[in-house]
mmCIF file of C-alpha atoms in Angstrom:
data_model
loop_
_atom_site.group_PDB
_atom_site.id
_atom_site.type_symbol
_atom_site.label_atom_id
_atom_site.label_comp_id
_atom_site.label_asym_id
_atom_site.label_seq_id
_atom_site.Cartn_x
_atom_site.Cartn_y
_atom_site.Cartn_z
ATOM 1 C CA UNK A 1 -19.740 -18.706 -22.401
ATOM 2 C CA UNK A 2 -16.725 -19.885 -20.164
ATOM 3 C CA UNK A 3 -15.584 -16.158 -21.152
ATOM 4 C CA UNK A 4 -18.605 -13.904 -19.729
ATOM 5 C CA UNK A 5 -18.287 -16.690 -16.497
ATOM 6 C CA UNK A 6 -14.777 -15.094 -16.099
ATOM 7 C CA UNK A 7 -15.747 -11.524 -16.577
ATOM 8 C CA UNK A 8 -18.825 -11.724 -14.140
ATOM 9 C CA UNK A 9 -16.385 -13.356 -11.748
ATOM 10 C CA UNK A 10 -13.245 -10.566 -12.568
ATOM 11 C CA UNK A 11 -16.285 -7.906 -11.631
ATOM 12 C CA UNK A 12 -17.697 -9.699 -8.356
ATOM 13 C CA UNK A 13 -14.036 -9.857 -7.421
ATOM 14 C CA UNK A 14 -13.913 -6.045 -7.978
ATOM 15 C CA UNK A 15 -17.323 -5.230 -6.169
ATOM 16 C CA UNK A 16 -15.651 -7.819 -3.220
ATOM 17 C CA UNK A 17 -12.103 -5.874 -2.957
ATOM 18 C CA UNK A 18 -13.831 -2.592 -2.411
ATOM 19 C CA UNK A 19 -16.655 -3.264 -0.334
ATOM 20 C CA UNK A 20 -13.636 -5.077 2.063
ATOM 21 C CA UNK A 21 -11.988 -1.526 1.708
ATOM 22 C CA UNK A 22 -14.874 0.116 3.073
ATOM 23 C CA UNK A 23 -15.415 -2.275 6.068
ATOM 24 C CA UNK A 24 -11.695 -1.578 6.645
ATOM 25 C CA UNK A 25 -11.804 2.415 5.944
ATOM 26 C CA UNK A 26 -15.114 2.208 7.879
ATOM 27 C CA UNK A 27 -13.327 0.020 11.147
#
């Protein structure tokens, strides 16, 4: 379990680093 917690979390973390590379691109 504790390992699919830290794989969901690894992909929000990925989803989070390029949506805050759009804002930037986007700014």
């Amino acid at each position: 379990v504790v390992e699919v917690v830290e794989v969901v979390v690894h992909l929000l973390r990925q989803k989070g680093a390029q949506g805050n590379d759009k804002d930037k691109a986007g700014t």
